[in-house]
Amino acid sequence: MVKKHIKHVKQKNDIGGKVFKTVNTAFLLFLCAVTIYPLFYIIVYSLNEGLDSMKGGLYLWPRVFTWFNYQYVFGNGVIKHSYLVTIARAVLGTLFGLLVTGLTAYGFSLKQLPYRKGLMLIALIPMLFSGGIIPYYIQLSRLHLVDTFWVYVIPCMFSVWNMFVMMKFFMGLPEELRESAYIDGAGDLRIFLKIILPLSKPVIAAIGLFIAVWQWNDWYSGAFYVSKASLLPLQTYLQRLFNANSLSMLTQNSQIVAEAAAHESQTATMTITSVKMAAVVIGTLPILCVYPFIQKYFVKGMLIGSVKG
Amino acid sequence: MKTFIKNIKRYHWYYIMILCGITCLILFSYIPMAGLQIAFRNFKPGNTIWNAKWVGLKNFWFLKDTEFWRIVKNTFVLTGARFVVSFPAPIILALLINEISNTAFKRIVQSITYIPHFISWIVVAYILDSFLSPYGGIINQLIEKLGGEAVFFMGSNNWFVPIVTISSVWKDVGWGTIIYLAAITSIDPELYEAAMLDGAGRFAKVKHITFPSIRPTIVLLLILSMPNLINAGIDSIYPLMNNANLEVSTVIDTYVLSNGLQLGKYSLATAIGMMSSMVSLLLILLTNKIANKVSGEGLW
């Protein structure tokens, strides 16, 4: 009787299970499609002739294929320059960020360090309370960082959140490493540089990538702390371009006008939207290209940081 | 005192290292906190935060301003809607991903849904525009094909909140599953086996084992997400703002920004910012206290 009942339940579950599995798979496939399609669509749009795209009906593949939108964007001196600014801040921001955050994290990773709790409290309070953007801006301008390149790098050198991730990683390394090296007469700095750092490549990679992506995608500092056109990063340039509704806003320098005239037949088929899409793709593609290779580091970094304690 | 000097001497490298970070915090977090005093002063360009004239509570006149309360309402409508949808979404998605038995498919789903997290908000705005534009946006093309009339989504007061909510789910639902999936993976498989012997079905297992096991993670993230209820986030809102939707899209964050940095009313903007910082702190402390009372799972 009991046996029969269990069998009955199992059978019922199997049918229900199969239905659930099918529905679940279908839903997740749909979700993947919804996630990826918008990105795919901007690529398609950027590779299609602008005037043709205006007609509508462009969904899965470029209809009138052209590289011209890209040629136009790459011919634009302002965009090229903003690209360089973004690369520079991503590189320098990551280096300085890793240096300051990593050193602090290592300092905090020694559990028996006297006064560690008090110092930790100093690091924790800003996570709960902040002065807000205006006093922050006043401080930036008092330090003469406003309207300089370094406003992208120096204020972002230390992140409490990243510091915790790195600290957890250092604390997870065997304590004996440090102790035995110390007994052998190695100084604290030497231990850090020669023993700990070589073992910490995964966490350095993870945090470095977090910082680099943040630097790449940050449009905010460029929009509010900087007014010099020569310091605009790519994402801030894209933000300004977003509200542009005619091509003339793009062609501010004469070199581009000349170039555009030379390609006049092609320029005629181009629209502001198609050029915008090309610019957006150029701003996103580097991240999408490296993403498959670095994904595991991101996930690792996220997981080290999420362990409570 | 003697032990103090001895400690400093023995561990000086550690202190120097910690000082690197603390110096940054003093410069970019603590001095701005001290800068909050200009909420009670009349700060003019050229002043420092220490020498502007004291004016008492004069800058807090905004508390009697109906315009300000309308913006507070905007903020909570927006963040409330966003929270209700985007907080549970990653939990549900993690549970669904966990039910996949094919590891390759599981990895593919994870990799794809993480991608939007790495896309900037500006690019998200471009994507939204290309889909929702009344001039040839995909959604409007479909609407017109079905015989409807094109809708100017980006310039509509009714659509602003749904657009922000959907885009924030699109961007971060996948990334949000990472922590939950890790918590689910660490559950002892014996628990499931025991439940199966007791005749528990798929949903009973989720309800009685998976969910209680990830509850501490949920509580932790709930507490950490509290500040988002008052900070709508300039990063994600500002690119979507335009003259047509200003009535609903102005939130506290953008109000502070435009008053302070664009109109130069530093003291007023600081006063508003200070109120929102304090509410954010209160929300965290309160949620933590409730979490401790209810289940003992608070952060501290």
XYZ file of C-alpha atoms in Angstrom:
609
model
C 0.000 0.000 0.000
C 2.730 2.450 1.071
C 4.951 1.304 -1.756
C 2.183 1.858 -4.239
C 1.658 5.336 -2.902
C 5.333 6.269 -3.314
C 5.311 4.922 -6.839
C 2.250 6.966 -7.598
C 3.814 10.125 -6.264
C 6.998 9.490 -8.224
C 5.119 9.025 -11.443
C 3.158 12.181 -10.951
C 6.356 14.041 -10.245
C 7.939 12.732 -13.392
C 5.252 14.136 -15.626
C 5.151 17.400 -13.701
C 8.944 17.432 -13.734
C 9.105 17.046 -17.483
C 6.640 19.830 -18.068
C 8.535 22.037 -15.643
C 11.857 21.260 -17.294
C 10.560 22.091 -20.756
C 8.951 25.315 -19.639
C 12.056 26.277 -17.685
C 14.398 25.594 -20.598
C 12.158 27.525 -22.949
C 11.992 30.450 -20.560
C 15.754 30.591 -20.053
C 16.361 30.389 -23.804
C 13.937 33.262 -24.241
C 15.755 35.212 -21.524
C 19.112 34.676 -23.244
C 17.614 35.906 -26.509
C 16.181 39.004 -24.840
C 19.536 39.677 -23.187
C 21.647 39.375 -26.287
C 19.359 40.694 -29.018
C 19.588 44.432 -28.165
C 23.370 44.258 -28.388
C 23.167 42.325 -31.615
C 20.701 44.828 -33.014
C 22.937 47.861 -32.521
C 25.715 46.001 -34.350
C 23.368 45.202 -37.245
C 22.172 48.798 -37.388
C 25.710 50.165 -37.370
C 26.633 47.968 -40.349
C 23.654 49.011 -42.440
C 23.278 52.121 -44.582
C 21.564 54.780 -42.501
C 18.861 55.803 -44.964
C 17.949 52.207 -45.567
C 17.625 51.525 -41.837
C 15.131 54.384 -41.584
C 12.751 52.416 -43.767
C 12.345 49.923 -40.943
C 12.137 46.168 -41.101
C 15.773 45.717 -40.132
C 15.932 42.936 -37.564
C 18.499 40.202 -37.899
C 21.023 41.018 -40.607
C 22.319 44.164 -42.364
C 20.319 44.707 -45.560
C 22.593 47.185 -47.336
C 25.930 46.385 -45.804
C 28.430 49.216 -45.316
C 31.520 49.995 -43.272
C 31.016 53.667 -43.859
C 29.468 54.476 -40.485
C 32.630 53.156 -38.885
C 34.941 54.944 -41.296
C 33.116 58.116 -40.452
C 33.444 57.577 -36.707
C 37.119 56.681 -36.948
C 37.672 59.744 -39.110
C 36.282 61.928 -36.334
C 39.161 63.437 -34.396
C 37.057 64.099 -31.291
C 35.988 60.483 -30.957
C 39.505 59.225 -31.570
C 40.825 61.530 -28.897
C 38.154 60.539 -26.390
C 39.088 56.928 -27.029
C 42.669 57.690 -26.024
C 41.474 59.445 -22.851
C 39.417 56.385 -21.940
C 42.312 54.014 -22.550
C 44.651 56.195 -20.511
C 42.298 56.392 -17.555
C 41.536 52.683 -17.701
C 45.252 51.812 -17.593
C 46.344 54.361 -14.995
C 43.181 54.016 -12.925
C 43.647 50.269 -12.727
C 47.347 50.480 -11.815
C 46.906 53.088 -9.094
C 43.702 51.489 -7.870
C 45.343 48.093 -7.494
C 48.346 49.598 -5.762
C 46.502 51.575 -3.101
C 43.619 49.140 -2.569
C 45.942 46.118 -2.556
C 48.417 47.602 -0.076
C 45.626 48.629 2.292
C 44.012 45.214 2.005
C 47.265 43.508 2.899
C 47.746 45.778 5.881
C 44.294 44.843 7.153
C 44.780 41.133 6.485
C 46.959 40.596 9.578
C 44.449 39.489 12.197
C 46.655 40.146 15.231
C 47.597 43.680 14.138
C 47.124 45.999 17.130
C 44.440 48.704 16.683
C 43.103 46.834 13.625
C 39.488 47.114 14.789
C 39.630 50.871 15.194
C 41.267 51.358 11.802
C 38.684 49.050 10.263
C 35.921 51.212 11.687
C 37.436 54.224 9.927
C 37.284 52.258 6.673
C 33.709 51.098 7.276
C 31.949 54.337 8.174
C 32.065 55.798 4.627
C 30.154 52.736 3.431
C 27.204 53.778 5.580
C 27.298 57.528 5.362
C 28.615 60.028 2.869
C 28.867 63.762 2.527
C 27.101 63.696 -0.800
C 28.113 65.010 -4.155
C 28.379 68.740 -3.462
C 30.922 68.673 -0.605
C 32.760 66.019 -2.615
C 32.904 68.337 -5.595
C 34.077 71.229 -3.420
C 36.857 69.027 -2.080
C 37.881 67.994 -5.614
C 38.098 71.587 -6.644
C 40.048 72.523 -3.503
C 42.585 69.817 -4.368
C 42.758 71.304 -7.894
C 41.601 68.054 -9.421
C 38.608 69.505 -11.235
C 39.229 69.845 -14.951
C 42.385 67.734 -14.902
C 42.960 64.201 -16.102
C 43.786 63.048 -12.570
C 40.194 63.509 -11.401
C 39.566 60.184 -13.140
C 42.347 58.411 -11.289
C 43.207 59.814 -7.856
C 39.765 59.947 -6.160
C 39.088 56.368 -7.287
C 42.327 54.811 -6.064
C 40.752 53.318 -2.981
C 37.525 51.362 -2.843
C 36.451 49.869 0.465
C 34.467 47.168 -1.286
C 37.408 46.029 -3.421
C 39.659 46.263 -0.388
C 37.434 43.758 1.441
C 37.590 41.332 -1.447
C 41.379 41.476 -1.525
C 41.641 41.317 2.261
C 39.507 38.167 2.360
C 41.767 36.624 -0.233
C 44.966 37.475 1.683
C 43.420 36.148 4.893
C 42.632 32.902 3.125
C 46.314 32.241 2.419
C 47.979 29.951 4.990
C 49.207 31.943 7.964
C 52.353 29.781 8.153
C 53.681 31.338 4.955
C 54.005 34.666 6.649
C 55.206 33.297 9.972
C 57.920 31.026 8.647
C 59.282 33.723 6.354
C 59.314 36.131 9.279
C 61.232 33.644 11.421
C 63.688 33.222 8.550
C 64.384 36.925 8.896
C 62.416 38.363 5.967
C 60.924 41.822 6.566
C 57.191 42.454 6.286
C 57.513 44.329 2.991
C 59.713 41.616 1.506
C 57.220 38.938 2.532
C 54.455 40.843 0.794
C 56.354 41.411 -2.422
C 58.127 38.046 -2.732
C 55.698 35.572 -1.192
C 52.175 36.946 -1.023
C 51.960 38.833 -4.332
C 52.936 35.909 -6.585
C 50.193 33.841 -4.935
C 47.588 36.541 -5.409
C 47.321 36.676 -9.186
C 43.651 35.595 -9.308
C 42.441 38.308 -6.957
C 44.638 40.939 -8.589
C 43.225 39.970 -11.977
C 39.653 40.066 -10.699
C 39.891 43.428 -8.960
C 41.994 44.919 -11.747
C 39.297 43.968 -14.241
C 36.533 45.386 -12.063
C 38.362 48.692 -11.893
C 39.156 48.696 -15.612
C 35.542 48.068 -16.603
C 34.359 50.728 -14.193
C 36.826 53.221 -15.634
C 35.792 52.304 -19.151
C 32.084 52.745 -18.501
C 32.143 55.801 -16.240
C 30.615 58.761 -18.064
C 29.713 60.592 -14.901
C 33.083 62.070 -13.842
C 33.700 63.278 -17.373
C 30.333 64.977 -17.494
C 30.399 66.805 -14.159
C 33.995 67.226 -12.995
C 35.542 68.148 -16.309
C 34.668 70.777 -18.868
C 37.727 70.773 -21.153
C 36.818 69.093 -24.426
C 40.274 67.522 -24.616
C 39.591 65.514 -21.438
C 36.273 63.961 -22.470
C 36.283 60.186 -22.141
C 34.452 58.112 -24.716
C 31.370 57.379 -22.602
C 30.893 61.052 -21.776
C 31.252 61.853 -25.455
C 28.545 59.283 -26.173
C 26.384 60.854 -23.487
C 26.648 64.259 -25.197
C 26.049 62.704 -28.595
C 22.910 60.982 -27.305
C 20.858 64.136 -27.549
C 22.375 65.288 -30.817
C 19.850 65.238 -33.611
C 21.811 66.326 -36.630
C 25.062 65.304 -38.179
C 26.428 68.833 -38.030
C 26.935 68.392 -34.280
C 29.440 65.697 -35.070
C 31.426 67.580 -37.622
C 32.949 70.321 -35.560
C 36.386 70.250 -37.086
C 37.212 71.104 -40.621
C 39.213 67.988 -41.363
C 36.088 65.923 -40.984
C 34.038 68.244 -43.118
C 36.618 67.916 -45.858
C 36.635 64.175 -45.516
C 32.872 64.041 -45.515
C 32.772 66.095 -48.686
C 35.131 63.650 -50.347
C 32.726 60.849 -49.575
C 29.692 62.877 -50.354
C 27.769 60.160 -52.122
C 28.186 57.950 -49.081
C 27.560 60.686 -46.555
C 24.221 61.209 -48.165
C 23.153 57.704 -47.210
C 24.276 58.118 -43.621
C 22.035 59.216 -40.761
C 22.814 60.475 -37.303
C 21.377 57.274 -35.855
C 23.575 54.998 -37.910
C 26.668 56.955 -36.902
C 25.594 56.935 -33.263
C 25.192 53.174 -33.383
C 28.678 52.767 -34.818
C 30.088 54.957 -32.051
C 28.237 52.934 -29.415
C 29.513 49.656 -30.811
C 33.061 50.987 -30.782
C 32.584 52.015 -27.155
C 31.272 48.625 -26.103
C 33.047 46.137 -28.315
C 36.368 46.044 -26.419
C 34.538 44.887 -23.301
C 32.413 42.365 -25.191
C 35.497 40.971 -26.918
C 37.513 40.347 -23.789
C 34.493 39.294 -21.736
C 34.517 35.561 -22.610
C 38.143 35.265 -21.505
C 37.867 37.165 -18.269
C 34.424 36.139 -17.104
C 35.758 33.569 -14.642
C 37.862 36.220 -12.899
C 34.859 38.462 -12.444
C 32.814 35.659 -10.954
C 35.715 34.660 -8.698
C 36.141 38.210 -7.440
C 32.436 38.488 -6.801
C 32.458 35.244 -4.803
C 35.477 36.019 -2.636
C 33.752 39.236 -1.648
C 30.394 37.722 -0.905
C 31.454 35.430 1.945
C 30.040 36.974 5.066
C 32.383 37.760 7.941
C 52.548 54.512 25.516
C 55.564 52.236 25.525
C 53.574 49.375 24.041
C 52.128 51.787 21.500
C 55.589 52.708 20.224
C 56.640 49.086 20.297
C 53.571 48.057 18.286
C 54.099 50.777 15.720
C 57.754 49.804 15.360
C 57.085 46.109 14.963
C 54.248 46.470 12.464
C 55.229 49.733 10.772
C 54.907 48.351 7.234
C 51.350 47.239 7.894
C 50.421 50.660 9.233
C 52.023 52.418 6.282
C 50.027 50.204 3.933
C 46.747 50.874 5.745
C 47.549 54.567 5.787
C 47.549 54.619 1.958
C 43.861 53.741 1.927
C 42.933 55.800 4.970
C 44.536 58.905 3.447
C 42.298 58.466 0.410
C 39.274 58.066 2.663
C 40.149 61.194 4.615
C 40.586 63.209 1.425
C 37.578 61.925 -0.479
C 35.128 60.737 2.194
C 35.810 62.338 5.566
C 36.578 65.894 4.465
C 33.413 65.885 2.304
C 31.565 64.724 5.439
C 32.976 67.735 7.273
C 31.837 69.716 4.250
C 28.253 68.943 5.213
C 28.438 71.983 7.493
C 27.885 74.212 4.476
C 24.283 73.052 4.675
C 24.139 75.465 7.619
C 26.255 78.145 5.962
C 25.888 80.363 2.942
C 28.573 78.924 0.684
C 29.703 81.024 -2.243
C 32.393 80.208 -4.802
C 35.698 81.337 -3.323
C 34.672 80.327 0.203
C 36.104 77.301 1.938
C 33.825 74.994 3.885
C 35.199 76.591 7.085
C 34.812 80.295 6.420
C 31.410 80.646 4.752
C 28.860 82.586 6.776
C 26.660 80.663 9.242
C 22.967 80.968 8.424
C 21.446 78.361 10.719
C 18.570 76.397 9.246
C 17.837 78.891 6.482
C 18.883 76.457 3.734
C 16.298 73.971 4.887
C 13.429 76.039 3.502
C 13.073 73.336 0.863
C 11.261 71.206 3.454
C 8.282 73.532 3.032
C 8.556 73.517 -0.758
C 5.883 71.476 -2.549
C 8.258 71.091 -5.493
C 10.689 69.247 -3.214
C 8.044 66.832 -1.931
C 6.936 66.113 -5.465
C 10.529 65.103 -6.206
C 10.647 62.944 -3.083
C 7.506 61.230 -4.340
C 9.067 60.741 -7.786
C 12.079 59.176 -6.135
C 10.144 56.686 -4.059
C 7.786 55.738 -6.879
C 10.790 55.030 -9.070
C 13.008 53.260 -6.536
C 10.039 51.410 -5.043
C 8.986 49.989 -8.393
C 12.568 49.145 -9.241
C 13.111 47.436 -5.890
C 9.939 45.349 -6.034
C 10.934 43.963 -9.423
C 14.701 43.839 -9.373
C 15.263 42.513 -5.854
C 13.369 39.202 -6.222
C 14.277 38.757 -9.915
C 17.813 37.377 -9.381
C 16.562 35.045 -6.627
C 13.960 33.548 -8.953
C 16.417 33.354 -11.834
C 19.001 31.637 -9.612
C 16.423 29.038 -8.580
C 15.511 28.452 -12.227
C 19.139 28.190 -13.347
C 19.770 25.773 -10.509
C 17.083 23.461 -11.894
C 19.003 22.993 -15.160
C 20.637 19.586 -15.175
C 22.741 20.055 -18.314
C 25.949 21.773 -17.149
C 26.895 23.150 -20.571
C 23.494 24.817 -20.977
C 23.741 26.124 -17.439
C 27.113 27.738 -18.148
C 25.849 29.287 -21.375
C 22.812 30.791 -19.662
C 25.027 32.214 -16.930
C 27.610 33.655 -19.319
C 24.985 35.337 -21.473
C 22.930 36.810 -18.658
C 26.039 38.327 -17.019
C 26.961 40.346 -20.113
C 24.701 43.409 -19.680
C 26.305 44.118 -16.312
C 29.388 45.268 -18.234
C 27.528 47.618 -20.544
C 27.535 51.286 -19.574
C 24.277 53.077 -18.749
C 24.852 55.389 -21.686
C 24.857 52.452 -24.055
C 21.712 51.168 -22.344
C 20.110 54.532 -23.121
C 21.108 54.195 -26.792
C 19.680 50.690 -26.930
C 16.413 51.852 -25.376
C 16.243 54.690 -27.850
C 16.793 52.405 -30.825
C 14.008 50.123 -29.622
C 11.514 52.697 -28.424
C 12.022 55.635 -30.770
C 8.799 56.783 -32.452
C 10.794 57.099 -35.676
C 11.571 53.537 -36.658
C 12.220 51.982 -33.234
C 11.572 48.240 -33.337
C 8.786 48.293 -30.769
C 6.955 51.087 -32.555
C 7.396 49.315 -35.892
C 5.613 46.340 -34.378
C 2.884 48.513 -32.901
C 2.302 50.160 -36.282
C 2.232 46.793 -38.030
C -0.462 45.680 -35.638
C -2.457 48.752 -36.523
C -1.626 50.879 -33.493
C -0.107 54.324 -33.305
C 3.550 54.961 -32.504
C 4.192 55.849 -28.867
C 6.897 58.292 -27.788
C 7.967 56.073 -24.883
C 11.070 58.038 -23.882
C 9.135 61.266 -23.652
C 6.144 59.924 -21.806
C 5.479 60.451 -18.116
C 3.692 57.121 -17.860
C 6.498 55.085 -19.360
C 9.493 56.487 -17.518
C 9.262 54.282 -14.415
C 8.595 51.042 -16.350
C 11.501 51.822 -18.693
C 13.929 52.397 -15.820
C 12.705 49.265 -14.037
C 12.965 47.033 -17.082
C 16.385 48.341 -18.041
C 17.767 47.826 -14.553
C 16.457 44.253 -14.495
C 17.890 43.620 -17.957
C 21.244 44.970 -16.879
C 21.722 43.270 -13.538
C 19.438 40.272 -13.071
C 22.034 37.798 -14.335
C 24.902 39.284 -12.401
C 22.773 39.250 -9.259
C 22.366 35.472 -9.465
C 26.071 34.820 -8.815
C 25.861 35.173 -5.060
C 22.605 33.217 -4.799
C 23.900 30.402 -6.993
C 27.009 30.166 -4.829
C 24.819 29.940 -1.743
C 22.675 27.258 -3.392
C 25.725 25.214 -4.430
C 26.967 25.139 -0.858
C 23.809 23.387 0.378
C 24.486 19.838 1.575
C 23.071 17.437 -1.099
C 22.127 14.982 1.665
C 19.359 17.348 2.685
C 17.750 16.949 -0.732
C 18.152 13.178 -0.638
C 16.503 13.004 2.756
C 13.668 15.203 1.524
C 13.214 12.991 -1.514
C 12.848 9.936 0.703
C 10.157 11.806 2.561
C 8.358 12.234 -0.734
C 9.068 15.937 -1.177
C 8.478 17.192 -4.702
C 10.422 19.810 -6.618
C 8.548 22.739 -5.112
C 8.541 21.329 -1.584
C 12.339 20.992 -1.804
C 12.726 24.596 -2.903
C 10.358 25.775 -0.205
C 11.774 23.759 2.685
C 15.473 23.415 1.828
C 16.757 25.793 -0.852
C 14.911 28.867 0.277
C 15.726 28.604 4.003
C 19.376 27.913 3.134
C 19.794 31.054 1.070
C 17.756 33.210 3.416
C 20.830 34.703 5.165
C 22.153 35.753 1.740
C 18.808 37.301 0.874
C 18.732 39.240 4.138
C 22.305 40.419 3.647
C 21.568 41.746 0.168
C 18.305 43.238 1.355
C 20.112 45.323 3.966
C 22.761 46.371 1.468
C 20.140 47.400 -1.086
C 18.360 49.770 1.293
C 20.295 52.916 0.264
C 19.034 52.357 -3.291
C 15.573 53.273 -2.078
C 16.633 56.876 -1.662
C 19.534 57.059 -4.111
C 17.926 56.573 -7.479
C 21.394 56.764 -9.047
C 22.394 59.557 -11.395
C 24.308 57.051 -13.470
C 21.190 55.233 -14.629
C 18.576 57.993 -14.523
C 20.310 61.019 -16.002
C 20.859 59.599 -19.515
C 17.137 58.845 -19.808
C 15.976 62.278 -18.703
C 14.655 64.711 -21.279
C 12.462 67.780 -21.288
C 9.370 65.745 -22.069
C 9.604 63.501 -18.988
C 11.114 65.923 -16.449
C 7.927 65.934 -14.413
C 8.448 62.329 -13.292
C 12.148 61.830 -13.975
C 13.483 64.466 -11.584
C 14.593 62.557 -8.495
C 16.467 63.702 -5.394
C 19.860 62.795 -6.852
C 19.365 64.736 -10.053
C 17.736 67.631 -8.192
C 20.809 67.949 -5.970
C 23.049 67.782 -9.009
C 21.235 70.409 -11.017
C 20.823 72.795 -8.080
C 24.402 72.390 -6.922
C 26.684 71.889 -9.870
C 24.577 73.468 -12.588
C 22.849 76.363 -10.783
C 25.545 76.949 -8.161
C 23.219 76.727 -5.131
C 25.820 74.774 -3.182
C 24.375 75.186 0.299
C 20.833 74.268 -0.682
C 22.007 71.226 -2.631
C 24.184 70.120 0.286
C 21.270 70.439 2.686
C 19.090 68.260 0.457
C 21.928 65.780 -0.011
C 22.439 65.611 3.740
C 18.792 64.729 4.340
C 19.001 61.921 1.818
C 22.261 60.590 3.305
C 20.644 60.520 6.719
C 17.541 58.729 5.480
C 19.753 56.200 3.739
C 21.691 55.556 6.966
C 18.453 55.231 8.936
C 17.083 52.720 6.435
C 20.188 50.539 6.756
C 20.192 50.674 10.556
C 16.478 49.956 10.722
C 16.554 46.996 8.337
C 19.535 45.593 10.164
C 17.720 45.876 13.465
C 14.609 44.210 12.085
C 16.724 41.431 10.567
C 18.381 40.849 13.930
C 15.053 40.775 15.750
C 13.269 38.511 13.304
C 15.934 35.970 12.471
C 19.228 37.056 13.996
C 20.669 37.488 10.517
C 21.637 41.158 10.626
C 24.949 42.435 9.327
C 26.231 43.381 12.768
